[in-house]
CSV table of C-alpha atoms in Angstrom, one decimal:
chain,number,residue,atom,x,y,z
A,427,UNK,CA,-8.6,-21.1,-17.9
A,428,UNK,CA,-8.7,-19.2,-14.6
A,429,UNK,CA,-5.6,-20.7,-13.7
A,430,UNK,CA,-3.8,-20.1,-16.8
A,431,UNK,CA,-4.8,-16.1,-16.9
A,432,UNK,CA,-3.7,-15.7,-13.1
A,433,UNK,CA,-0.2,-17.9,-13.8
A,434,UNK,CA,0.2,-15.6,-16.8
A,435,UNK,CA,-0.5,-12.3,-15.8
A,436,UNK,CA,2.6,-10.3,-13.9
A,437,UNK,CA,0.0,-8.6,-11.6
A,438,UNK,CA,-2.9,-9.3,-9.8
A,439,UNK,CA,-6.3,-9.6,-11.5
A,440,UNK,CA,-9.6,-8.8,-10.4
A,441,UNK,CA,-12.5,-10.7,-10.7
A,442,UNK,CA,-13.9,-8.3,-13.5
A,443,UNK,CA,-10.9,-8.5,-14.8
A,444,UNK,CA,-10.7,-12.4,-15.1
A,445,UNK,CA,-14.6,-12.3,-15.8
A,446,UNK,CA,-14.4,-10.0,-18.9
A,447,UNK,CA,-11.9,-13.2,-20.4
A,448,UNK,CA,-13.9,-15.8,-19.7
A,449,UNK,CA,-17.1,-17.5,-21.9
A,450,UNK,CA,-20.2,-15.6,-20.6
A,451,UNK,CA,-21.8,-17.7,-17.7
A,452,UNK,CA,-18.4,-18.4,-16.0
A,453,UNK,CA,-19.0,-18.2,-11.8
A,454,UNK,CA,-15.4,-17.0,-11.9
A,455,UNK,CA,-15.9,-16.6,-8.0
A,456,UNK,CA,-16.7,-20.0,-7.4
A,457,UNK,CA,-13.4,-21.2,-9.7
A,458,UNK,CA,-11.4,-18.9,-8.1
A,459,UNK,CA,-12.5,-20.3,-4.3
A,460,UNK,CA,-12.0,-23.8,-6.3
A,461,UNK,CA,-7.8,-23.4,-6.8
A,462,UNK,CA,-7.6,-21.5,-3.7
A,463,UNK,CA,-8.0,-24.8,-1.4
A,464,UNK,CA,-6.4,-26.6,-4.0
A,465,UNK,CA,-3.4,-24.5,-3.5
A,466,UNK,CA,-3.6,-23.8,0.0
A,467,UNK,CA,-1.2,-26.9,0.7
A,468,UNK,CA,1.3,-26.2,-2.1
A,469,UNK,CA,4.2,-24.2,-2.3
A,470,UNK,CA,2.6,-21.5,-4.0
A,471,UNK,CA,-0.9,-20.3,-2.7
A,472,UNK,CA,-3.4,-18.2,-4.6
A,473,UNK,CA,-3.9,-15.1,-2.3
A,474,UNK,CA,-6.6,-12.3,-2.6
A,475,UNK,CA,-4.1,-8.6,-2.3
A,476,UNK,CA,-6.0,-5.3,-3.1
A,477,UNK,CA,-9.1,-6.9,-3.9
A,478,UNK,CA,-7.3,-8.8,-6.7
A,479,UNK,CA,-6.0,-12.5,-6.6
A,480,UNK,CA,-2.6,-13.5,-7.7
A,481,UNK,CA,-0.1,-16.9,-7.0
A,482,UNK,CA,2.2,-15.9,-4.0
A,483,UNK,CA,4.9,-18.4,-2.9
A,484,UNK,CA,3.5,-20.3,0.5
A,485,UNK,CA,4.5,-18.2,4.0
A,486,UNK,CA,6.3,-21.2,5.4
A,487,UNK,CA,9.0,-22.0,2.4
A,488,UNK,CA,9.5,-17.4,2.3
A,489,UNK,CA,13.0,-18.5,3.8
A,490,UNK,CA,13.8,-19.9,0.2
A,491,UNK,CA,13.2,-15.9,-1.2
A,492,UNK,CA,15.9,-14.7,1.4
A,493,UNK,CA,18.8,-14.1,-1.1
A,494,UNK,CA,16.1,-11.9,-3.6
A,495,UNK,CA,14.6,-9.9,-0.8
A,496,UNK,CA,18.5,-9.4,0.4
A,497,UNK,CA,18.9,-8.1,-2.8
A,498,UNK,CA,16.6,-5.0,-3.6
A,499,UNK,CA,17.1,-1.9,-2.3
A,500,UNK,CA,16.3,-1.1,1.2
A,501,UNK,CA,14.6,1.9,2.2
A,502,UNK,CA,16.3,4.3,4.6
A,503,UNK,CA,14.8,4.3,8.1
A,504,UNK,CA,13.6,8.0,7.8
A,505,UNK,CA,11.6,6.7,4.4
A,506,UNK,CA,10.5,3.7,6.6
A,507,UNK,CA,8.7,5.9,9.0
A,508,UNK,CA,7.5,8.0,6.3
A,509,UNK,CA,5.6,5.1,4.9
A,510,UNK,CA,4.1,4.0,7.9
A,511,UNK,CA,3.0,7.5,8.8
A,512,UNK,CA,1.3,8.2,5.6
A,513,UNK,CA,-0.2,4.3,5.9
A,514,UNK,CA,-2.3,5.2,8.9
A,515,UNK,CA,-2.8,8.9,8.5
A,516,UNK,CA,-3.8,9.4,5.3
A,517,UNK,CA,-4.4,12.2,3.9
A,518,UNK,CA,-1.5,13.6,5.5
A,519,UNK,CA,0.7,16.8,4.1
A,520,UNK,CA,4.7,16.7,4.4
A,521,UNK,CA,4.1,19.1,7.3
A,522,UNK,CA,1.7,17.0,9.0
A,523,UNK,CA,4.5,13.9,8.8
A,524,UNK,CA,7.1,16.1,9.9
A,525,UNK,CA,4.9,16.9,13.3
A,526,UNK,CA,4.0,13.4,13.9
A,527,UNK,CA,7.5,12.4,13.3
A,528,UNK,CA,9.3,15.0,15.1
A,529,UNK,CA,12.1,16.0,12.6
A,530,UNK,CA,12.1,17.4,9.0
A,531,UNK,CA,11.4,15.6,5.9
A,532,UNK,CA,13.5,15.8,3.1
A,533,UNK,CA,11.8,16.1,-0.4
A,534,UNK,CA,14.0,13.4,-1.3
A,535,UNK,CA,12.4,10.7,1.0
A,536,UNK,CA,9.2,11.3,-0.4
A,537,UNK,CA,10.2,11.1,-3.9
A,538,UNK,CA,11.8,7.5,-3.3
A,539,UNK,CA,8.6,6.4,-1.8
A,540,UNK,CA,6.5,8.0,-4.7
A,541,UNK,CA,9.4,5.9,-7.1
A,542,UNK,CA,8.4,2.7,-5.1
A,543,UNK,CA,4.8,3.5,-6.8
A,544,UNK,CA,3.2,2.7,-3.0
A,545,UNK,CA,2.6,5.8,-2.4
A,546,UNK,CA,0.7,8.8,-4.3
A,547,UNK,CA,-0.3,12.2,-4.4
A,548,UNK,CA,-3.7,12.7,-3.7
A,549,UNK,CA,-5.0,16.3,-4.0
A,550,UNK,CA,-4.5,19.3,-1.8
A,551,UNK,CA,-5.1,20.4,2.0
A,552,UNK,CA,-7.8,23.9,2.0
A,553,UNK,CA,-5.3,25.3,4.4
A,554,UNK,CA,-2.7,28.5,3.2
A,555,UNK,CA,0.4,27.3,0.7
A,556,UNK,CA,-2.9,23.9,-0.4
A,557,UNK,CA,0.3,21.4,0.4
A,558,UNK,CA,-0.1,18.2,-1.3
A,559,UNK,CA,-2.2,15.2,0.4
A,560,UNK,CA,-0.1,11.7,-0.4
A,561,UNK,CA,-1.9,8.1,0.5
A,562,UNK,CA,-1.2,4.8,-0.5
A,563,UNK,CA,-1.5,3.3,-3.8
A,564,UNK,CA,-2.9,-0.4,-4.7
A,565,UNK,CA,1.2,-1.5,-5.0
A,566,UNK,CA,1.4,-0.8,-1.5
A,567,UNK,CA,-1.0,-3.3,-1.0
A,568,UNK,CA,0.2,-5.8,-3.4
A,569,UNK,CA,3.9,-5.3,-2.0
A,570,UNK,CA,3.1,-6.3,1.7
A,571,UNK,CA,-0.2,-9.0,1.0
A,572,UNK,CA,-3.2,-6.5,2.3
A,573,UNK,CA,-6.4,-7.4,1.0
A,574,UNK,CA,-6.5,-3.5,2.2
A,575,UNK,CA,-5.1,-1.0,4.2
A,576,UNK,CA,-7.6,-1.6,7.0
A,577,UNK,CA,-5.5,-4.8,7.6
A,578,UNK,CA,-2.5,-3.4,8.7
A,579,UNK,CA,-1.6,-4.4,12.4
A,580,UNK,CA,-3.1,-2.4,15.5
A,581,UNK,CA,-1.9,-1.4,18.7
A,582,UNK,CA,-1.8,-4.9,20.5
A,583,UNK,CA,0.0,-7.0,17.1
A,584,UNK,CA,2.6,-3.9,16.9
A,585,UNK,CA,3.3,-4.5,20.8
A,586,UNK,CA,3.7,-8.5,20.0
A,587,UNK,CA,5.4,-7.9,17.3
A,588,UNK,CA,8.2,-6.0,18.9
A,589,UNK,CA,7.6,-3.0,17.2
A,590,UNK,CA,6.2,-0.9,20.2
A,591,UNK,CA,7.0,-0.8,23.8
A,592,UNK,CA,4.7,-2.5,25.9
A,593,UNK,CA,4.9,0.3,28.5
A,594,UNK,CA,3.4,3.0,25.7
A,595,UNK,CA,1.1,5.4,27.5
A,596,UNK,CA,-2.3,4.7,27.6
A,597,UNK,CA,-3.6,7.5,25.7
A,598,UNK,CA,-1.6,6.3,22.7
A,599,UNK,CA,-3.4,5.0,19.9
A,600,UNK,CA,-2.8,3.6,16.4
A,601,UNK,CA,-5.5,5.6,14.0
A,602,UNK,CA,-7.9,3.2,11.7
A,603,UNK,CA,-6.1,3.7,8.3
A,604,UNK,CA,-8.4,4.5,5.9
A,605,UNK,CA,-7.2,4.6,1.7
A,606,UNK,CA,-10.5,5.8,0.8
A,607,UNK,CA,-9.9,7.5,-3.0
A,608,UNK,CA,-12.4,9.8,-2.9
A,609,UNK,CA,-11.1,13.2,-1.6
A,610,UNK,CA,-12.2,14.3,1.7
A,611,UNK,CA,-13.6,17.4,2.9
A,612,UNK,CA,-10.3,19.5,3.3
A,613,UNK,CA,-8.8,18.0,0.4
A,614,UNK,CA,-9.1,19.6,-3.2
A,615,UNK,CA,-8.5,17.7,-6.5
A,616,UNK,CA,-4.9,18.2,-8.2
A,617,UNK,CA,-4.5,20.3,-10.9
A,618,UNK,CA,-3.2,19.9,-14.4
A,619,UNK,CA,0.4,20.1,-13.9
A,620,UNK,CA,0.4,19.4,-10.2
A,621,UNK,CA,3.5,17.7,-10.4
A,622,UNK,CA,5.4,20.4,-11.7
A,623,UNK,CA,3.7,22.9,-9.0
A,624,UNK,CA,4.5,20.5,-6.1
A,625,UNK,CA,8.4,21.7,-6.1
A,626,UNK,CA,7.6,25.2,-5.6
A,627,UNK,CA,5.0,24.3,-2.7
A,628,UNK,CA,7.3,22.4,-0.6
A,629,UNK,CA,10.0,24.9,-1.5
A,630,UNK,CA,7.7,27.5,0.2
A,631,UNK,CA,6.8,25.2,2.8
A,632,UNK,CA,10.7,25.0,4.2
């Protein structure tokens, strides 16, 4: 039954989730941990993403996906960077991404990452003009594998993986990410009709 709901469902299910379908009594847990080694050596593995568990096709036959992934739509590298700035700083405004990334950020980029669905609006900064706050959303975390955002490579996996320079200064460091939902102390809720308001902010921001 467990293995029918996950083969079934097109997203990831929780254990509540999988629980609240199953005769009362189930250890759903203990099932789950059950396909999981029985998958592990098949070409399709059961995988826990975002606190949820889903079938993913095995790492080592990914090359088979190539033509798919060749496929969608790439993001630009400017929406790239935006990503991975709002991945480790979160909460962070459109000026705060602008600073860390050194050039302006169009409006555009952000709505493109806030069409992906990985990304989200969160509330707004107590400073003057309250700019929007945007984190990550649980698609974020489905859409790369992360069990959560605390697993996203640190300083030493981006330098093996090519992505820094091994001669970065020593006083640069990669913040903790942190996709806590509840708002933090600089951060006020949205209001009705925030999405509406947010043109006229950034509008007021350039």
């Amino acid at each position: 039954m467990v293995e029918a709901l996950l083969f079934a469902s097109s997203e990831p299910l929780s254990l509540e989730e999988l629980t609240l379908r199953l005769p009362d009594g189930t250890d759903v847990l203990s099932l789950v941990e059950e396909l999981q080694k029985t998958y592990a050596t098949r070409g399709v593995n059961l995988v826990r993403v975002a606190g949820k568990w889903c079938f993913r096709t095995a790492e080592d036959l990914a090359y088979l996906m190539q033509r798919n992934v060749e496929e969608q739509r790439k993001l630009s590298r400017a929406a790239l960077e935006t990503l991975a700035i709002i991945a480790y700083h979160q909460p962070v405004t459109r000026a705060e991404i602008e600073e860390i990334r050194g050039v302006s950020t169009s409006k555009g980029t952000l709505d493109v990452l806030l069409e992906t669905t990985w990304i989200r609006m969160r509330g707004r900064r107590r400073t003057p003009g309250r700019p929007v706050t945007y984190g990550t959303t649980d698609q974020f975390l489905i859409h790369f594998g992360l069990e959560n955002v605390k697993d996203l490579p640190g300083l030493e996996e981006l330098k093996g993986a090519g992505l820094l320079d091994s001669a970065v200064p020593a006083s640069f460091l990669v913040p903790t990410p942190n996709d806590d939902v509840a708002l933090t102390e600089d951060e006020d809720p949205l209001e009705d009709g925030s999405l509406f308001d947010t043109d006229a902010v950034e509008t007021a921001e350039d």
